[in-house]
Amino acid sequence: MTVVVGVGAGRGVSARSVLGLVEVALREAGLPLSAVAELATVDSKAGEAGIVGAAARLGVPVRAYPARELALVDVPHPSDAVLAAVGTPSVAEAAALAGGGELLVPKRTSATERVTCAVARRRLLNVGHGYTGGETPEC
């Protein structure tokens, strides 16, 4: 199974903090780190050292979405504070779901750092005789 991890992080949060919360969320879903295809976030946070560093350690890219695009994604846990800060009511859940799919782990927040993450399974797209979306069908 291939998953996208949506991540939100405050300025100056370490890669270790981001990766720690990602590991907790994946463990909750019963998934290995190798299931992660990308970290996704809002474009204004895509250059944060903690997010970039966590993605590098995982060996995956960071995908950035404009806040206006994330604001269109229906999420179970919107936040007025996040809306005021970055222009979308959700970063982690919306970024995880932006490419379509199923939310496996809703927003989790670090107890000690300003980090959030959510995990979504990538949707399979049957295109002709093949599949796209970073995942092959399970038989």
Coordinates of N, CA and C in Angstrom, one line a residue:
M1 N 0.8 -1.2 0.0 CA 0.0 0.0 0.0 C 0.9 1.2 0.0
T2 N 0.5 2.2 -0.8 CA 1.2 3.5 -0.9 C 0.4 4.6 -0.2
V3 N 1.1 5.4 0.6 CA 0.3 6.4 1.3 C 1.0 7.8 1.2
V4 N 0.2 8.8 1.4 CA 0.7 10.2 1.4 C 0.5 10.7 2.9
V5 N 1.5 11.3 3.4 CA 1.4 11.9 4.7 C 1.4 13.4 4.6
G6 N 0.2 13.9 5.0 CA 0.1 15.4 5.1 C 0.7 15.9 6.3
V7 N 1.5 17.0 6.2 CA 2.2 17.5 7.4 C 2.1 19.0 7.5
G8 N 1.9 19.4 8.7 CA 1.9 20.8 9.0 C 3.0 21.0 10.1
A9 N 3.7 22.1 10.1 CA 4.7 22.3 11.1 C 5.0 23.8 11.3
G10 N 5.2 24.2 12.5 CA 5.6 25.6 12.9 C 7.0 25.9 12.4
R11 N 7.3 27.1 12.3 CA 8.6 27.6 12.0 C 9.6 27.0 13.0
G12 N 10.7 26.5 12.5 CA 11.8 26.0 13.3 C 11.7 24.6 13.9
V13 N 10.6 23.9 13.6 CA 10.4 22.5 14.1 C 11.4 21.6 13.4
S14 N 12.0 20.7 14.2 CA 13.1 19.9 13.6 C 12.5 18.7 12.8
A15 N 13.4 18.2 11.9 CA 13.1 17.0 11.1 C 12.8 15.8 12.1
R16 N 13.5 15.7 13.1 CA 13.3 14.7 14.1 C 11.9 14.7 14.7
S17 N 11.4 15.9 15.0 CA 10.0 16.0 15.5 C 9.0 15.6 14.5
V18 N 9.2 16.1 13.2 CA 8.2 15.7 12.1 C 8.3 14.2 11.9
L19 N 9.4 13.7 11.8 CA 9.6 12.2 11.5 C 9.0 11.4 12.7
G20 N 9.2 11.9 13.9 CA 8.7 11.2 15.1 C 7.2 11.0 15.0
L21 N 6.5 12.1 14.7 CA 5.0 12.1 14.6 C 4.5 11.3 13.4
V22 N 5.3 11.3 12.3 CA 4.9 10.5 11.1 C 5.0 9.0 11.5
E23 N 6.1 8.7 12.2 CA 6.3 7.3 12.7 C 5.1 6.8 13.5
V24 N 4.7 7.7 14.5 CA 3.5 7.3 15.3 C 2.3 7.1 14.5
A25 N 2.0 8.0 13.6 CA 0.8 7.8 12.7 C 0.8 6.6 11.9
L26 N 2.0 6.3 11.3 CA 2.1 5.1 10.5 C 2.0 3.8 11.3
R27 N 2.6 3.8 12.5 CA 2.4 2.7 13.4 C 1.0 2.5 13.7
E28 N 0.2 3.5 14.0 CA -1.2 3.5 14.3 C -2.0 2.8 13.1
A29 N -1.5 3.0 11.9 CA -2.2 2.4 10.7 C -1.6 1.1 10.4
G30 N -0.6 0.6 11.1 CA 0.0 -0.7 10.8 C 0.9 -0.7 9.6
L31 N 1.5 0.5 9.3 CA 2.2 0.7 8.0 C 3.7 0.9 8.3
P32 N 4.6 0.4 7.4 CA 6.0 0.7 7.6 C 6.3 2.1 7.0
L33 N 7.5 2.6 7.3 CA 7.9 3.9 6.8 C 8.0 3.8 5.2
S34 N 8.4 2.6 4.7 CA 8.5 2.4 3.3 C 7.2 2.6 2.5
A35 N 6.1 2.7 3.2 CA 4.8 2.9 2.5 C 4.6 4.3 2.1
V36 N 5.4 5.2 2.6 CA 5.2 6.6 2.3 C 5.8 7.0 0.9
A37 N 4.9 7.6 0.1 CA 5.3 8.0 -1.3 C 5.7 9.4 -1.3
E38 N 5.1 10.2 -0.4 CA 5.5 11.7 -0.4 C 4.9 12.3 0.9
L39 N 5.6 13.4 1.3 CA 5.0 14.3 2.3 C 4.3 15.4 1.6
A40 N 3.2 15.8 2.0 CA 2.4 16.8 1.4 C 2.1 17.9 2.4
T41 N 2.1 19.2 1.9 CA 1.9 20.3 2.8 C 1.4 21.5 2.0
V42 N 1.1 22.6 2.7 CA 0.7 23.8 2.1 C 2.0 24.5 1.6
D43 N 1.9 25.2 0.5 CA 3.1 25.8 -0.2 C 3.9 26.7 0.7
S44 N 3.3 27.4 1.6 CA 4.0 28.3 2.5 C 4.9 27.6 3.5
K45 N 4.6 26.3 3.7 CA 5.4 25.5 4.7 C 6.4 24.5 4.0
A46 N 6.3 24.4 2.7 CA 7.1 23.4 1.9 C 8.6 23.6 2.1
G47 N 9.1 24.8 2.4 CA 10.5 25.0 2.6 C 11.0 24.9 4.0
E48 N 10.1 24.6 5.0 CA 10.5 24.4 6.4 C 11.5 23.3 6.5
A49 N 12.6 23.6 7.2 CA 13.6 22.6 7.4 C 13.2 21.3 8.0
G50 N 12.2 21.3 8.9 CA 11.7 20.1 9.5 C 11.0 19.2 8.5
I51 N 10.2 19.8 7.7 CA 9.5 19.0 6.7 C 10.4 18.5 5.6
V52 N 11.3 19.4 5.1 CA 12.3 19.0 4.1 C 13.2 17.9 4.6
G53 N 13.7 18.1 5.8 CA 14.6 17.1 6.4 C 13.9 15.7 6.6
A54 N 12.7 15.7 7.1 CA 11.9 14.5 7.3 C 11.7 13.8 5.9
A55 N 11.4 14.5 4.9 CA 11.2 13.9 3.6 C 12.5 13.3 3.1
A56 N 13.6 14.0 3.3 CA 14.9 13.5 2.9 C 15.3 12.2 3.6
R57 N 15.0 12.2 4.9 CA 15.3 10.9 5.6 C 14.4 9.8 5.2
L58 N 13.2 10.1 4.7 CA 12.3 9.0 4.2 C 12.6 8.7 2.8
G59 N 13.4 9.6 2.1 CA 13.7 9.4 0.7 C 12.5 9.6 -0.2
V60 N 11.6 10.6 0.2 CA 10.4 10.9 -0.6 C 10.4 12.4 -0.9
P61 N 9.7 12.8 -1.9 CA 9.5 14.3 -2.2 C 8.5 14.9 -1.3
V62 N 8.6 16.3 -1.3 CA 7.6 17.1 -0.6 C 6.7 17.7 -1.7
R63 N 5.4 17.5 -1.6 CA 4.5 18.0 -2.5 C 3.8 19.2 -1.9
A64 N 3.8 20.3 -2.5 CA 3.2 21.5 -2.0 C 1.9 21.9 -2.7
Y65 N 0.9 22.3 -2.0 CA -0.4 22.7 -2.5 C -0.6 24.1 -2.1
P66 N -1.2 25.0 -3.0 CA -1.6 26.3 -2.6 C -2.7 26.2 -1.5
A67 N -2.7 27.1 -0.6 CA -3.8 27.2 0.5 C -5.2 27.2 -0.1
R68 N -5.4 27.9 -1.2 CA -6.7 28.0 -1.8 C -7.2 26.6 -2.3
E69 N -6.2 25.8 -2.7 CA -6.6 24.4 -3.2 C -6.9 23.5 -2.0
L70 N -6.1 23.6 -0.9 CA -6.4 22.8 0.3 C -7.7 23.2 0.9
A71 N -8.0 24.5 0.8 CA -9.3 25.0 1.4 C -10.5 24.3 0.8
L72 N -10.4 23.8 -0.4 CA -11.5 23.1 -1.1 C -11.7 21.6 -0.7
V73 N -10.7 21.1 0.0 CA -10.8 19.7 0.4 C -11.6 19.5 1.7
D74 N -12.6 18.7 1.7 CA -13.4 18.4 2.8 C -12.6 17.5 3.8
V75 N -12.5 18.0 5.0 CA -11.7 17.3 6.1 C -12.6 17.2 7.3
P76 N -12.3 16.1 8.2 CA -13.1 15.9 9.4 C -12.7 16.9 10.5
H77 N -11.5 17.5 10.5 CA -11.1 18.3 11.6 C -10.6 19.7 11.2
P78 N -11.4 20.5 10.6 CA -11.0 21.9 10.3 C -10.6 22.7 11.5
S79 N -9.8 23.7 11.3 CA -9.4 24.6 12.4 C -9.5 26.0 12.0
D80 N -10.1 26.8 12.8 CA -10.2 28.3 12.6 C -8.8 28.9 12.7
A81 N -8.0 28.4 13.7 CA -6.7 28.9 13.9 C -5.8 28.7 12.7
V82 N -5.9 27.5 12.1 CA -5.1 27.2 10.9 C -5.5 28.1 9.8
L83 N -6.8 28.3 9.6 CA -7.4 29.1 8.6 C -6.8 30.5 8.7
A84 N -6.8 31.1 9.9 CA -6.3 32.4 10.2 C -4.8 32.5 9.9
A85 N -4.1 31.4 10.2 CA -2.6 31.5 10.0 C -2.1 31.2 8.6
V86 N -2.7 30.3 7.9 CA -2.2 30.0 6.6 C -3.2 30.0 5.4
G87 N -4.5 30.4 5.7 CA -5.4 30.6 4.7 C -6.2 29.3 4.2
T88 N -6.1 28.3 5.0 CA -6.9 27.0 4.8 C -7.3 26.5 6.1
P89 N -8.4 25.9 6.3 CA -8.8 25.3 7.6 C -8.1 24.0 7.9
S90 N -7.3 23.5 7.0 CA -6.6 22.3 7.3 C -5.3 22.2 6.4
V91 N -4.3 21.8 7.0 CA -3.0 21.5 6.3 C -2.8 20.0 6.2
A92 N -2.6 19.3 7.3 CA -2.3 17.9 7.3 C -3.3 17.1 6.6
E93 N -4.6 17.1 7.1 CA -5.6 16.3 6.5 C -5.8 16.7 5.0
A94 N -6.0 17.9 4.8 CA -6.2 18.4 3.4 C -5.1 18.0 2.4
A95 N -3.9 18.2 2.9 CA -2.7 17.8 2.0 C -2.7 16.3 1.8
A96 N -3.0 15.5 2.8 CA -3.0 14.1 2.6 C -4.0 13.7 1.6
L97 N -5.2 14.3 1.6 CA -6.3 14.0 0.8 C -6.4 14.7 -0.6
A98 N -5.5 15.7 -0.8 CA -5.6 16.5 -2.0 C -5.6 15.8 -3.3
G99 N -4.8 14.7 -3.3 CA -4.7 13.9 -4.5 C -5.8 12.8 -4.6
G100 N -6.7 12.8 -3.7 CA -7.8 11.8 -3.7 C -7.3 10.7 -2.8
G101 N -8.2 9.9 -2.4 CA -7.9 8.7 -1.5 C -8.7 8.6 -0.3
E102 N -8.3 7.8 0.6 CA -9.0 7.5 1.8 C -8.2 7.9 3.0
L103 N -8.7 8.6 4.0 CA -8.0 9.0 5.2 C -7.9 7.8 6.1
L104 N -6.7 7.3 6.4 CA -6.4 6.2 7.2 C -6.2 6.6 8.7
V105 N -5.4 7.7 8.8 CA -5.2 8.3 10.1 C -5.5 9.8 10.1
P106 N -6.5 10.2 10.8 CA -6.9 11.6 10.9 C -5.8 12.4 11.6
K107 N -5.9 13.7 11.5 CA -4.9 14.6 12.1 C -4.4 14.2 13.5
R108 N -3.1 14.1 13.6 CA -2.5 13.8 14.9 C -1.6 15.0 15.2
T109 N -1.6 15.4 16.4 CA -0.8 16.6 16.8 C 0.3 16.1 17.8
S110 N 1.5 16.6 17.6 CA 2.6 16.3 18.6 C 2.3 17.0 19.9
A111 N 2.5 16.2 21.0 CA 2.3 16.8 22.3 C 3.3 17.8 22.7
T112 N 4.5 17.8 22.1 CA 5.5 18.7 22.5 C 6.0 19.7 21.5
E113 N 5.7 19.5 20.2 CA 6.1 20.3 19.1 C 4.9 20.8 18.4
R114 N 5.1 21.8 17.5 CA 4.0 22.3 16.7 C 4.0 21.6 15.3
V115 N 3.6 20.3 15.4 CA 3.6 19.4 14.2 C 2.3 18.7 14.2
T116 N 1.7 18.6 13.0 CA 0.5 17.8 12.7 C 0.8 16.9 11.5
C117 N 0.1 15.8 11.5 CA 0.2 14.9 10.3 C -1.1 14.1 10.2
A118 N -1.3 13.6 9.0 CA -2.4 12.8 8.7 C -2.0 11.8 7.6
V119 N -2.6 10.6 7.5 CA -2.1 9.7 6.5 C -3.3 9.3 5.7
A120 N -3.1 9.3 4.3 CA -4.2 8.9 3.4 C -3.6 7.8 2.4
R121 N -4.5 6.8 2.2 CA -4.1 5.8 1.1 C -4.4 6.5 -0.2
R122 N -3.4 6.3 -1.1 CA -3.6 6.8 -2.5 C -4.7 6.0 -3.2
R123 N -5.5 6.7 -3.9 CA -6.6 6.1 -4.7 C -6.0 5.5 -5.9
L124 N -6.4 4.3 -6.2 CA -6.0 3.6 -7.5 C -6.9 4.2 -8.6
L125 N -6.2 4.4 -9.7 CA -6.9 4.9 -10.9 C -6.7 3.9 -12.0
N126 N -7.8 3.2 -12.4 CA -7.7 2.2 -13.4 C -7.7 3.0 -14.8
V127 N -6.6 2.9 -15.4 CA -6.5 3.6 -16.7 C -6.2 2.6 -17.8
G128 N -7.2 2.3 -18.6 CA -7.0 1.2 -19.6 C -6.7 -0.1 -18.9
H129 N -5.6 -0.7 -19.3 CA -5.2 -1.9 -18.7 C -4.2 -1.8 -17.5
G130 N -3.8 -0.6 -17.2 CA -2.8 -0.3 -16.2 C -3.4 0.4 -15.0
Y131 N -2.6 0.6 -14.0 CA -3.0 1.4 -12.8 C -2.0 2.5 -12.6
T132 N -2.5 3.6 -12.2 CA -1.6 4.7 -11.8 C -1.9 5.1 -10.4
G133 N -1.1 6.0 -9.9 CA -1.4 6.5 -8.5 C -0.4 5.9 -7.5
G134 N 0.7 5.3 -8.1 CA 1.8 4.8 -7.2 C 1.5 3.5 -6.5
E135 N 0.5 2.7 -7.0 CA 0.1 1.5 -6.3 C -0.4 0.5 -7.3
T136 N -0.1 -0.7 -7.0 CA -0.7 -1.8 -7.9 C -1.8 -2.5 -7.1
P137 N -2.7 -3.1 -7.9 CA -3.8 -3.8 -7.2 C -3.4 -4.9 -6.3
E138 N -4.0 -5.1 -5.2 CA -3.7 -6.3 -4.4 C -4.6 -7.4 -4.8
C139 N -4.0 -8.6 -5.0 CA -4.7 -9.8 -5.4 C -4.9 -10.7 -4.3

